[in-house]
N, CA and C of each residue as an Amber inpcrd file, in Angstrom:
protein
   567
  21.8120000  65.1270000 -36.1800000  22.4750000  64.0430000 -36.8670000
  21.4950000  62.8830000 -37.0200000  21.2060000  62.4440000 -37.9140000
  21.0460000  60.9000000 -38.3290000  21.0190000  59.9660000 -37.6360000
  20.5480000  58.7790000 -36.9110000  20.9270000  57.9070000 -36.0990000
  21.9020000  56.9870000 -37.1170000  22.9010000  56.5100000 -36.9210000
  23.7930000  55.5390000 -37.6380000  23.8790000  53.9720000 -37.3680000
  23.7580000  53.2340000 -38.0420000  24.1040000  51.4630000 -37.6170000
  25.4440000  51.1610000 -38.0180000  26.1730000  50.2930000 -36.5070000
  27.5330000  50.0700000 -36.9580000  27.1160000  48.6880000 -36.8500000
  28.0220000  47.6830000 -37.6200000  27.6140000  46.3820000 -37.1220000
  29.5520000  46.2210000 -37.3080000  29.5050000  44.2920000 -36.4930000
  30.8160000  43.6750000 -36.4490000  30.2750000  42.3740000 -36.8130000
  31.2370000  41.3110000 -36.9180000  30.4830000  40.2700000 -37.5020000
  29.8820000  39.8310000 -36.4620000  29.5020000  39.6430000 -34.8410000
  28.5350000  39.3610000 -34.2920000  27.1420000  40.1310000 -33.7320000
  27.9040000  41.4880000 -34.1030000  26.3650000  42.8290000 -33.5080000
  25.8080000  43.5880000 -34.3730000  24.7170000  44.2870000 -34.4390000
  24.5280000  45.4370000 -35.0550000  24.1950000  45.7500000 -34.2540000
  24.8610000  47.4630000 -33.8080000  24.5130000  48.4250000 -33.2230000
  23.5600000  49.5100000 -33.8660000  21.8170000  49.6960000 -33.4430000
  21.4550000  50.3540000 -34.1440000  21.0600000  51.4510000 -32.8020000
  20.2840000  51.9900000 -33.2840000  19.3720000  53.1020000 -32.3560000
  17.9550000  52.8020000 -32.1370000  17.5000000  52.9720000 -31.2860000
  16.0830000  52.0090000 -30.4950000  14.8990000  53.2900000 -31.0530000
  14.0400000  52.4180000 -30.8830000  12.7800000  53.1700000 -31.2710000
  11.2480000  52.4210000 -30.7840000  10.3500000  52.4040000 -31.1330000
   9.2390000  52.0910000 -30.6800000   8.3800000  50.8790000 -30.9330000
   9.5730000  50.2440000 -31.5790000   9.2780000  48.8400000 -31.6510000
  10.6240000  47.9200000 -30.9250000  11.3120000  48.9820000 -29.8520000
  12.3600000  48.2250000 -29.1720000  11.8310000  48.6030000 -27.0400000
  10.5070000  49.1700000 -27.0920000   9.9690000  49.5120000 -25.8450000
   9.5680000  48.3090000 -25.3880000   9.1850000  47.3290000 -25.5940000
   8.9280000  46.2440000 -24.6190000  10.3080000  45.1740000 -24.4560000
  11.0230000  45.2370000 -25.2830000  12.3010000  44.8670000 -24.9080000
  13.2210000  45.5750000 -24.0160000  12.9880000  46.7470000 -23.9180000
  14.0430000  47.6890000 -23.4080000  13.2060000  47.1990000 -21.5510000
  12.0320000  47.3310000 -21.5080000  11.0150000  47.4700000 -20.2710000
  11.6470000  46.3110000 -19.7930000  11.2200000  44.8470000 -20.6810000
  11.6850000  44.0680000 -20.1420000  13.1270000  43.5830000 -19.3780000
  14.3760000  44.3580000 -19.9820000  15.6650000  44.3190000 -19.5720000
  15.7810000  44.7590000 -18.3200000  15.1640000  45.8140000 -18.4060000
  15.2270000  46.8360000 -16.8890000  14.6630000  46.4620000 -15.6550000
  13.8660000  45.0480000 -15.8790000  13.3270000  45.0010000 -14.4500000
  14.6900000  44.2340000 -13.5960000  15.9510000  44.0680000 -14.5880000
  17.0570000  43.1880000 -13.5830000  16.9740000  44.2570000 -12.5120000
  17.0710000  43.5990000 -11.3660000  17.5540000  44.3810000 -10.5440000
  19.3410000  45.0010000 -10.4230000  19.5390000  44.3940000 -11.0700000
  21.4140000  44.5030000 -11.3530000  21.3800000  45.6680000 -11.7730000
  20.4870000  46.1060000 -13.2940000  20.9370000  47.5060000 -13.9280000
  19.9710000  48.7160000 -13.3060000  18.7350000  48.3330000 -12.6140000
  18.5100000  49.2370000 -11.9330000  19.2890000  49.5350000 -10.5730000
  19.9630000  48.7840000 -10.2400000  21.1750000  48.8300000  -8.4620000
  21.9450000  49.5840000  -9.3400000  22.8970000  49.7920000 -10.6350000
  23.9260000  50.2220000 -11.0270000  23.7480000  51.1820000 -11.9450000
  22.5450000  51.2760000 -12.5540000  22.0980000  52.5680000 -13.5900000
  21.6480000  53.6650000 -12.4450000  21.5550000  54.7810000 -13.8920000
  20.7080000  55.4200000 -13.2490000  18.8320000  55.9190000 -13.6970000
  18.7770000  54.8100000 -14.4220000  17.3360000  54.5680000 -14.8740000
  16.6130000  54.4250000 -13.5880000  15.2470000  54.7400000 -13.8290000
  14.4020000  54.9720000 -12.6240000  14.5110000  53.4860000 -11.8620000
  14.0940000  54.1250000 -10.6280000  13.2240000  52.0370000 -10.1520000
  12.2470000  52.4570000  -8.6070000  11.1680000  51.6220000  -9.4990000
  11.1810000  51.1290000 -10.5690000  10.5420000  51.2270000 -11.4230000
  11.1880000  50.8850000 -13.0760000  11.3770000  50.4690000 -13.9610000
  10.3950000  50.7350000 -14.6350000   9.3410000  51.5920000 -14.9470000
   7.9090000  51.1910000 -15.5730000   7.5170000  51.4260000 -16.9550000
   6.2610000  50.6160000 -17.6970000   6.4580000  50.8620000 -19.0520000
   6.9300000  52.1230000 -19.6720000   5.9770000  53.1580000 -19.1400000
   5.8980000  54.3830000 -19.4880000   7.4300000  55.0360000 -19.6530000
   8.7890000  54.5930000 -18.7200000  10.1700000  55.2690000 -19.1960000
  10.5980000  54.6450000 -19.5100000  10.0530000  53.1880000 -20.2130000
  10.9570000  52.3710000 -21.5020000  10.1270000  53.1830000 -22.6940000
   8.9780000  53.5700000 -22.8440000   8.6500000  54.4950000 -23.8560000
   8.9540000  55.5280000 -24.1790000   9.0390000  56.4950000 -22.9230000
   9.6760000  57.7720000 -22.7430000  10.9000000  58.0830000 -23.8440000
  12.0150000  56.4480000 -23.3600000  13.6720000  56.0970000 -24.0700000
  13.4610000  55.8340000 -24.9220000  12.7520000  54.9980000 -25.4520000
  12.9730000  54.4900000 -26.8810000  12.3670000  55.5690000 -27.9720000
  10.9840000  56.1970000 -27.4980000  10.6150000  57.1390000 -28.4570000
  10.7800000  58.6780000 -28.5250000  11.2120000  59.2210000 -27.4210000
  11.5410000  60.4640000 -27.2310000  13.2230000  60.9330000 -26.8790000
  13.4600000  60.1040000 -25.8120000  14.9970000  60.6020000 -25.5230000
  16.2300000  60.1360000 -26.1170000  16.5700000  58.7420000 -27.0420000
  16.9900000  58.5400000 -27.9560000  16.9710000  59.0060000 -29.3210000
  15.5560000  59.3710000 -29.4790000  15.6970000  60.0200000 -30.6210000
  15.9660000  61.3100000 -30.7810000  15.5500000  61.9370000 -29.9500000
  16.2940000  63.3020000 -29.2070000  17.6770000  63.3370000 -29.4160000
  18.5320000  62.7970000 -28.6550000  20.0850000  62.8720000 -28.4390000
  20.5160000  62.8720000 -29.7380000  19.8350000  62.3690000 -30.7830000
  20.7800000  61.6580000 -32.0410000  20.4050000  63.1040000 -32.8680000
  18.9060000  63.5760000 -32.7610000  18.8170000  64.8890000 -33.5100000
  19.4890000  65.9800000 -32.6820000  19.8630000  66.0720000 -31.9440000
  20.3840000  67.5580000 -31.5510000  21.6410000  67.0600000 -31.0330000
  22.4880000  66.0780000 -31.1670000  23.7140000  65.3850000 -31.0910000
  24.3970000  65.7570000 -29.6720000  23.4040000  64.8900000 -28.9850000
  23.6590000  65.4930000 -27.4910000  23.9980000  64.2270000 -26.5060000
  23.6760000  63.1050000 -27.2410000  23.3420000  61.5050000 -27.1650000
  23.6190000  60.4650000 -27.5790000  24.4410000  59.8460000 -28.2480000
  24.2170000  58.9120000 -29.6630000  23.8350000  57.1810000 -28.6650000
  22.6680000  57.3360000 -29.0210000  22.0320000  56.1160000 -28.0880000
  22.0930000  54.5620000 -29.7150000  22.7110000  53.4720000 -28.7540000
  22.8800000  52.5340000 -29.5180000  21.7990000  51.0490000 -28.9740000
  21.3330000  50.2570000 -29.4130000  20.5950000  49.2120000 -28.8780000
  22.0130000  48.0500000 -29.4970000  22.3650000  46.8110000 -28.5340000
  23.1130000  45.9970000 -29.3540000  22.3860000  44.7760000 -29.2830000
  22.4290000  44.2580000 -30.9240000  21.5410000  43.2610000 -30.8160000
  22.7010000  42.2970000 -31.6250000  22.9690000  40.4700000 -31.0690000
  23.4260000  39.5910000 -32.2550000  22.7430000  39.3690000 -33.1490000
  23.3620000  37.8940000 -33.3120000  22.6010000  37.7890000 -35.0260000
  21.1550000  36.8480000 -34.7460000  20.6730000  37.0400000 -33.3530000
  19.7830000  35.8870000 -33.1300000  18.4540000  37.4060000 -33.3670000
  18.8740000  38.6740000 -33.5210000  18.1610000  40.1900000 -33.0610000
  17.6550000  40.1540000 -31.5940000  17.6540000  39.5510000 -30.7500000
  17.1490000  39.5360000 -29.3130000  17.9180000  41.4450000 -28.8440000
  17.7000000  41.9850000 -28.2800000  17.9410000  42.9960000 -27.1750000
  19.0230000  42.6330000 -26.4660000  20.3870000  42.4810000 -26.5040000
  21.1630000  42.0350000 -25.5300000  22.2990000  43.1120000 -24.9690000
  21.8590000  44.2240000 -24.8070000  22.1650000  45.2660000 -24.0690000
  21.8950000  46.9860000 -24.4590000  22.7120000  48.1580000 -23.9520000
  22.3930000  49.1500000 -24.6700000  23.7170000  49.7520000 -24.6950000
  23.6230000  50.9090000 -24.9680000  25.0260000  51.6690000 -24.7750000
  24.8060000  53.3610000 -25.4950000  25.1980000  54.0800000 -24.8050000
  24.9660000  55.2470000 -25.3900000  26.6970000  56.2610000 -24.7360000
  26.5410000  57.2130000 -25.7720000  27.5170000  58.0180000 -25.7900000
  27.2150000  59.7820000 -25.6770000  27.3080000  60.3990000 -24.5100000
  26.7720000  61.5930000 -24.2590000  27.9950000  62.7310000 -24.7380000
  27.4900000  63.6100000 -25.2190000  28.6060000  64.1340000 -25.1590000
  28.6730000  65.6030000 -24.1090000  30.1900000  65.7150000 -23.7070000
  29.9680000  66.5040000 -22.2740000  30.6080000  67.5400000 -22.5410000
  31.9200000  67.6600000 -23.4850000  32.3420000  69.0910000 -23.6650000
  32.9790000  69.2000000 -25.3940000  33.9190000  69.7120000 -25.9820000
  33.8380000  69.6260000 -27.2370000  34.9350000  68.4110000 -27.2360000
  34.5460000  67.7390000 -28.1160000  35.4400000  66.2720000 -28.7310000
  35.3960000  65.3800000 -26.7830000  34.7830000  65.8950000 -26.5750000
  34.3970000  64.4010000 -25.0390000  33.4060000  64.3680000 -24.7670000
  33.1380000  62.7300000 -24.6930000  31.9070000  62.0580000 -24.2680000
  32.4110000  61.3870000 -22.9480000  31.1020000  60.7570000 -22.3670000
  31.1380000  59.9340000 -21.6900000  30.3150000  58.7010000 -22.1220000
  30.4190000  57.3240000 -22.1240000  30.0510000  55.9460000 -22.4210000
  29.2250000  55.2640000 -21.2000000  28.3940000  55.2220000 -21.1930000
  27.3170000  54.3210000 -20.2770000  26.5640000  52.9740000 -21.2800000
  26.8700000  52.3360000 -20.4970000  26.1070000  50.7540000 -20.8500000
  25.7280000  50.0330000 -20.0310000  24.8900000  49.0000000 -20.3870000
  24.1190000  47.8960000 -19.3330000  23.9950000  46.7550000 -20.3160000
  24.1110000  45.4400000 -19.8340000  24.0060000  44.1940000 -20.7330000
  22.9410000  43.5260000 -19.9740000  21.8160000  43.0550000 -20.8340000
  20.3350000  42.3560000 -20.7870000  21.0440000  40.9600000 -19.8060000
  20.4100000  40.5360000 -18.7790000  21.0300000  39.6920000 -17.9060000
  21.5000000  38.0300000 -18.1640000  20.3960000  37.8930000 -19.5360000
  20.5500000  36.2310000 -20.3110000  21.8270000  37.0510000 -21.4200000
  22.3870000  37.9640000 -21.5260000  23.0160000  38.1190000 -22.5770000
  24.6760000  38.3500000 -22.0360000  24.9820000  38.3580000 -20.6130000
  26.1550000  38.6570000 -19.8710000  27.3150000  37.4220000 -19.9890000
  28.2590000  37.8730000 -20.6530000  29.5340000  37.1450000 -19.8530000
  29.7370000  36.5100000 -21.7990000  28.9690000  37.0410000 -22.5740000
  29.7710000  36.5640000 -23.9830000  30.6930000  37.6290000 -24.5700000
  30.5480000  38.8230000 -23.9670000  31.7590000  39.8810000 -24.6710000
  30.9620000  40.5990000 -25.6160000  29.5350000  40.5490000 -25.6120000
  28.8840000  41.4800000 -26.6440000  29.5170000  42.8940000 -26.3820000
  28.9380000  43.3940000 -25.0720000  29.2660000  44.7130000 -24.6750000
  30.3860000  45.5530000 -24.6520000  31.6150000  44.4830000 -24.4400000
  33.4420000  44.8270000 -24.7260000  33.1110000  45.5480000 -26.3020000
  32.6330000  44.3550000 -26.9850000  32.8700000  44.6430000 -28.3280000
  32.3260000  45.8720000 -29.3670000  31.0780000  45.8210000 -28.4250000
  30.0050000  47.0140000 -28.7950000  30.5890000  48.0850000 -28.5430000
  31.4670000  48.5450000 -27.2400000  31.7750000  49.8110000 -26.5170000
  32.9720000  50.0770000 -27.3840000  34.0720000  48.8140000 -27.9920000
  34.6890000  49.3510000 -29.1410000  34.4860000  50.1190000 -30.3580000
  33.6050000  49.1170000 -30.4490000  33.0510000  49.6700000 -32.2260000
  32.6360000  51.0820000 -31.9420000  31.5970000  51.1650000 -31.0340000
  30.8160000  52.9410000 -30.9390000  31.9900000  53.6360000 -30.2960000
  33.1710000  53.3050000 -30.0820000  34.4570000  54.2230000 -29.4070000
  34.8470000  54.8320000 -30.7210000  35.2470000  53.3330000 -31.6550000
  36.2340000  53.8450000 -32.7910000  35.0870000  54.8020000 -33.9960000
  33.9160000  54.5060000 -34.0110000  33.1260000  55.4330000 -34.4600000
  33.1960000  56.9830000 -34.1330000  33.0040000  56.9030000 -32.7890000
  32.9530000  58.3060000 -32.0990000  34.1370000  58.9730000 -32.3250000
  35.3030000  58.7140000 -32.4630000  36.9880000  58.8250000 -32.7310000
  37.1470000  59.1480000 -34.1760000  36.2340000  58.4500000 -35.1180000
  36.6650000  58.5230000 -36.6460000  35.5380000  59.7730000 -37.4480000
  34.2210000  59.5250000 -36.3960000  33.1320000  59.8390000 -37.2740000
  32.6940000  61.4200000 -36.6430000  32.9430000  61.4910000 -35.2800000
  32.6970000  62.4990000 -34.8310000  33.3710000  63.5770000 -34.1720000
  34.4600000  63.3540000 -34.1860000  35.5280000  63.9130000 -33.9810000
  35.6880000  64.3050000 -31.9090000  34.9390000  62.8930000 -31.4110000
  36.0860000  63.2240000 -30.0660000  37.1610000  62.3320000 -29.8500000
  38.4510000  62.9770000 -29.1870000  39.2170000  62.8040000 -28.7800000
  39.6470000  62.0320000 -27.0880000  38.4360000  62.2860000 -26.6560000
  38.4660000  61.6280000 -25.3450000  36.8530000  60.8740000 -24.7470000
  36.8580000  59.6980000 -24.6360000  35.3660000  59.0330000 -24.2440000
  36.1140000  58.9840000 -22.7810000  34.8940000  59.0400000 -21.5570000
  35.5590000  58.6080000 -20.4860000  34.1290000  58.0210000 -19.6450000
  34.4260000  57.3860000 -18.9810000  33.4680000  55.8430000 -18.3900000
  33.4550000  56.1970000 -17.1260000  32.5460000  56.3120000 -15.9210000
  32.3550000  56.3300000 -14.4850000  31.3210000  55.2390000 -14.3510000
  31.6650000  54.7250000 -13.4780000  31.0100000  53.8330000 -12.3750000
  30.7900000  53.7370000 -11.2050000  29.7610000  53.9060000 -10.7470000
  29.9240000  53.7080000  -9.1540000  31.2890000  52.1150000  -8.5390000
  31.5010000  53.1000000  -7.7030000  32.5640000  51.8120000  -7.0080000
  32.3100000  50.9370000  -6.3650000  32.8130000  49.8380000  -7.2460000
  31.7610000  48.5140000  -6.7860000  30.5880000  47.5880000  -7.6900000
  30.8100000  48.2200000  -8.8570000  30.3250000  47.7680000 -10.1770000
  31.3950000  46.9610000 -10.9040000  31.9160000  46.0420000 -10.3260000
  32.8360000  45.2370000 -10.8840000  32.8750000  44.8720000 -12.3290000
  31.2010000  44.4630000 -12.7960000  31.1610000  44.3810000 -14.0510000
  31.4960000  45.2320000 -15.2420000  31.0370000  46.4220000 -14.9690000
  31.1850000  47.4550000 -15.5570000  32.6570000  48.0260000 -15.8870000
  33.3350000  48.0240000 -14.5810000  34.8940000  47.7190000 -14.8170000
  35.6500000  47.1600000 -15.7330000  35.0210000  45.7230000 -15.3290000
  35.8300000  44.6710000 -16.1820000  35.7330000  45.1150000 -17.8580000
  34.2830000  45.0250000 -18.3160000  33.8260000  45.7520000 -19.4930000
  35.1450000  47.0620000 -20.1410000  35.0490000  48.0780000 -19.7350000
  35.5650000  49.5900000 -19.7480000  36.9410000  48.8080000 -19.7790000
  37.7410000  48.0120000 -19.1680000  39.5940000  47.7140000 -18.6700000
  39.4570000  46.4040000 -20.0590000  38.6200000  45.7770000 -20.4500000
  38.7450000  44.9070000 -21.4480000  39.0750000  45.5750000 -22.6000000
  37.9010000  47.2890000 -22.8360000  37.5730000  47.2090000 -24.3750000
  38.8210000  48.3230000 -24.4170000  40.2000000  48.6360000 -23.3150000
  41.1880000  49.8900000 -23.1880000  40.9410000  51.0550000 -22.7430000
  40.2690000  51.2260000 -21.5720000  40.1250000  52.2700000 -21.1970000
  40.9850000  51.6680000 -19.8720000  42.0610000  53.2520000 -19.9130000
  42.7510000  53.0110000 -18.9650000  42.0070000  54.1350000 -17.2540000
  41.5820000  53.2010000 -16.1110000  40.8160000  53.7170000 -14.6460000
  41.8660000  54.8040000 -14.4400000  41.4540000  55.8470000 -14.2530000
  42.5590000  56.6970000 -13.4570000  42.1160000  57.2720000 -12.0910000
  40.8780000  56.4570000 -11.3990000  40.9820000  56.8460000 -10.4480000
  39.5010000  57.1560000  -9.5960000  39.2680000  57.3180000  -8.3890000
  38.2770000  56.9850000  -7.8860000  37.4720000  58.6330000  -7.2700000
  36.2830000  59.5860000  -7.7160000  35.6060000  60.5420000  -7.5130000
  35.0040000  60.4260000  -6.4290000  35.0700000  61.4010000  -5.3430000
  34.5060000  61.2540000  -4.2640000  32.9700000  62.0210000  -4.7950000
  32.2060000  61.2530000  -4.2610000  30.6240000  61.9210000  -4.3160000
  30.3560000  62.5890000  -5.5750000  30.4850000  61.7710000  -6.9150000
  30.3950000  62.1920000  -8.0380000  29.9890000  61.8030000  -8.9620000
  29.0350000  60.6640000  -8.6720000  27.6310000  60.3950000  -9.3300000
  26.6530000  60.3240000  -8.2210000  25.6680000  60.7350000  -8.6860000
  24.3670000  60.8590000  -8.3110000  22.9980000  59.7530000  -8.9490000
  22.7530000  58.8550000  -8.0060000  22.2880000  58.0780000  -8.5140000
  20.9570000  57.3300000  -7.2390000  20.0810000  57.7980000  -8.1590000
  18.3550000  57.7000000  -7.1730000  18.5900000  59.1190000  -6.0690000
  19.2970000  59.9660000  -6.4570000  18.8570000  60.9050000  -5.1650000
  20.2440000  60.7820000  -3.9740000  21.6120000  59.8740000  -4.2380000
  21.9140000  59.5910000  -3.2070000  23.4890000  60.1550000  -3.9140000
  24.5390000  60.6380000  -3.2070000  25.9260000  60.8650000  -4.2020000
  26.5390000  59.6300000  -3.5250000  27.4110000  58.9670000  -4.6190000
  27.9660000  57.7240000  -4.4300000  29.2910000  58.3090000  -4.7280000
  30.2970000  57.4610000  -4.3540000  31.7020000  57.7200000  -5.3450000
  31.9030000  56.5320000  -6.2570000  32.8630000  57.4070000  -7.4900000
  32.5870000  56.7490000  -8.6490000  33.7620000  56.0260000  -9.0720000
  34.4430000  55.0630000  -9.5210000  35.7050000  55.1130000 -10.9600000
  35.2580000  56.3060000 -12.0720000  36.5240000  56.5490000 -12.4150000
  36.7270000  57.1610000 -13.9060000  37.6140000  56.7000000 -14.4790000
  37.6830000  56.4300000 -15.7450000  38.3470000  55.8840000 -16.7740000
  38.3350000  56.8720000 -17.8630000  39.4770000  56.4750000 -18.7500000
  39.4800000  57.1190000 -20.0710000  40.0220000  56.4170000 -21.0970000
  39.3850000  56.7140000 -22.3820000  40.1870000  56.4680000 -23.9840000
  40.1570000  56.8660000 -24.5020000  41.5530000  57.0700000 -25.3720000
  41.4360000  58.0270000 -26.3870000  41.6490000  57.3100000 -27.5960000
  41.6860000  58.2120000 -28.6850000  41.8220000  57.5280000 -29.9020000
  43.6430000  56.5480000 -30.0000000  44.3570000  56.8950000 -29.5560000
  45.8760000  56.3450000 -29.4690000  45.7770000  54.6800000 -28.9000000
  44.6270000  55.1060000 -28.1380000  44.4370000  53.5710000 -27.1880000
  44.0460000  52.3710000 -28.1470000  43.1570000  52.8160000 -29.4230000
  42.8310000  51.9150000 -30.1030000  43.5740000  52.2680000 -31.8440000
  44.7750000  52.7930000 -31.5840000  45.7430000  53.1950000 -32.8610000
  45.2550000  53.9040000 -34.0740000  44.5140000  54.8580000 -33.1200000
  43.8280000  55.8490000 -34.0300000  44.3220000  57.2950000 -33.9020000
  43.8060000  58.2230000 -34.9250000  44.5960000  59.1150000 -34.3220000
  43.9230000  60.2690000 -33.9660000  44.3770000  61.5720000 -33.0020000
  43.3120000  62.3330000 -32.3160000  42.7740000  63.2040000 -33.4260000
  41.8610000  64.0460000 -33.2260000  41.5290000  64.8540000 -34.1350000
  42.3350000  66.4040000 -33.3660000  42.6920000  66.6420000 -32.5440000
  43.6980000  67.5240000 -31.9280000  44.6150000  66.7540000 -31.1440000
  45.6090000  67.9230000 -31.2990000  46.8450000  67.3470000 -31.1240000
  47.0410000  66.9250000 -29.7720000  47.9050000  66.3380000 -28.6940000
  47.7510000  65.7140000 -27.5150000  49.0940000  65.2710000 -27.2840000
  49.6840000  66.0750000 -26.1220000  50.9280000  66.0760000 -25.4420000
  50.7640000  65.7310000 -23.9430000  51.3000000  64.2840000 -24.0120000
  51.1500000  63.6760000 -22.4950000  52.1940000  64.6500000 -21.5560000
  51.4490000  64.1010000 -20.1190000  52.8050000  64.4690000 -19.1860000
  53.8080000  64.1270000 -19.1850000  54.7600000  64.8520000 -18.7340000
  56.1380000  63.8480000 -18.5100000  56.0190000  62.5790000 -17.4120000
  56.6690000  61.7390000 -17.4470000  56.5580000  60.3980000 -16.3240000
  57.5520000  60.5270000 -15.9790000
């Protein structure tokens, strides 16, 4: 697939490349998204190059990935976000926000837009979000943009070598009044 640009009136979401490696390097030395990613640490030029010129562009050609850079209207780097996909019509959503760029709602807004994309354009039916527990931010993010937490994974991310337990969350297309691309019969309550 194509890499695609979504924009809203404050972002364009594009796909990173090799004139977004010293921005990306630079983001990563927070210690925040290396404590909560699972990007190396630390941090060194060579796997902000690795990302921007090989494994992003990767994911988007063999549609295994859809890696997004979100930039406002100032173009600065002010976070990332990518969408993996894990089985047919489900992904999972990972993001990190650049540390001068936190607490304006870029990332809520970003994780919408590439939701309702992924829902309209690519036909999944379910995105779902893990976090290690204890990533408050990341939370807040995922419970802002409607993903409803269902619950806490024992030893089910792996992150530097160590198993942590995680949140999981989910959204589907209904969450943002869209509709599935298969059909979908809740439980009874």
């Amino acid at each position: 697939m194509e890499p695609v640009t979504l924009t809203t009136d404050r972002l364009t979401l594009r796909t990173v490349g090799p004139q977004d490696t010293e921005a990306v390097y630079a983001a990563c030395q927070d210690p925040d998204i290396q404590r909560w990613t699972t990007i190396p640490s630390p941090y060194l030029p060579e796997h902000a190059k690795g990302f921007t010129e090989q494994l992003a562009p990767d994911g988007w050609a063999n549609g295994s990935m859809f890696t997004f850079g979100v930039f406002p209207t100032t173009g600065e780097l002010a976070g990332m976000l990518g969408i993996t996909s894990r089985s047919l019509g489900v992904g999972e959503i990972g993001f990190w926000a650049a540390k001068e760029h936190r607490g304006n709602g870029y990332i809520t807004e970003a994780v919408v837009t590439a939701a309702r994309w992924a829902f309209t354009r690519i036909s999944m039916d379910r995105l779902e979000w893990r976090a290690e527990v204890g990533n408050l931010a990341s939370r807040a993010v995922a419970e802002r943009a409607g993903f409803t937490v269902e619950g806490t994974l024992r030893a089910a991310l792996n992150n530097k070598g160590v198993l942590r337990d995680c949140w999981v969350g989910s959204l589907l297309p209904s969450d943002l009044g869209l509709t599935s691309s298969t059909p979908y019969v809740p439980a009874p309550r």
